[in-house]
């Protein structure tokens, strides 16, 4: 059971990292357009 918890934690962290980088990319494009 602990192994499953560790795996799901890794997946969640990976998902959050991807989501964060995607948001940053969108934000950078928006700020570039604003200039």
PDB file of C-alpha atoms in Angstrom:
ATOM      1  CA  UNK A   1       0.000   0.000   0.000  1.00  0.00           C
ATOM      2  CA  UNK A   2       2.850   2.387   0.732  1.00  0.00           C
ATOM      3  CA  UNK A   3       4.284   1.701  -2.709  1.00  0.00           C
ATOM      4  CA  UNK A   4       1.013   2.763  -4.336  1.00  0.00           C
ATOM      5  CA  UNK A   5       1.023   5.958  -2.290  1.00  0.00           C
ATOM      6  CA  UNK A   6       4.575   6.748  -3.399  1.00  0.00           C
ATOM      7  CA  UNK A   7       3.720   6.080  -7.034  1.00  0.00           C
ATOM      8  CA  UNK A   8       0.615   8.265  -6.961  1.00  0.00           C
ATOM      9  CA  UNK A   9       2.585  11.030  -5.257  1.00  0.00           C
ATOM     10  CA  UNK A  10       5.166  10.919  -8.046  1.00  0.00           C
ATOM     11  CA  UNK A  11       2.415  11.054 -10.667  1.00  0.00           C
ATOM     12  CA  UNK A  12       0.754  14.014  -8.963  1.00  0.00           C
ATOM     13  CA  UNK A  13       4.061  15.871  -8.698  1.00  0.00           C
ATOM     14  CA  UNK A  14       4.762  15.195 -12.368  1.00  0.00           C
ATOM     15  CA  UNK A  15       1.282  16.398 -13.312  1.00  0.00           C
ATOM     16  CA  UNK A  16       1.674  19.566 -11.264  1.00  0.00           C
ATOM     17  CA  UNK A  17       5.061  20.265 -12.814  1.00  0.00           C
ATOM     18  CA  UNK A  18       3.639  19.930 -16.323  1.00  0.00           C
ATOM     19  CA  UNK A  19       0.657  22.092 -15.441  1.00  0.00           C
ATOM     20  CA  UNK A  20       2.922  24.744 -13.933  1.00  0.00           C
ATOM     21  CA  UNK A  21       5.245  24.863 -16.955  1.00  0.00           C
ATOM     22  CA  UNK A  22       2.254  25.075 -19.296  1.00  0.00           C
ATOM     23  CA  UNK A  23       0.855  28.013 -17.304  1.00  0.00           C
ATOM     24  CA  UNK A  24       4.238  29.748 -17.333  1.00  0.00           C
ATOM     25  CA  UNK A  25       4.496  29.297 -21.104  1.00  0.00           C
ATOM     26  CA  UNK A  26       1.048  30.818 -21.596  1.00  0.00           C
ATOM     27  CA  UNK A  27       1.922  33.674 -19.260  1.00  0.00           C
ATOM     28  CA  UNK A  28       5.161  34.407 -21.111  1.00  0.00           C
ATOM     29  CA  UNK A  29       3.333  34.512 -24.444  1.00  0.00           C
ATOM     30  CA  UNK A  30       0.727  36.855 -22.967  1.00  0.00           C
ATOM     31  CA  UNK A  31       3.363  39.207 -21.548  1.00  0.00           C
ATOM     32  CA  UNK A  32       5.224  39.168 -24.877  1.00  0.00           C
ATOM     33  CA  UNK A  33       2.015  40.144 -26.668  1.00  0.00           C
ATOM     34  CA  UNK A  34       1.397  42.909 -24.123  1.00  0.00           C
ATOM     35  CA  UNK A  35       4.727  44.508 -24.996  1.00  0.00           C
TER      36      UNK A  35
END
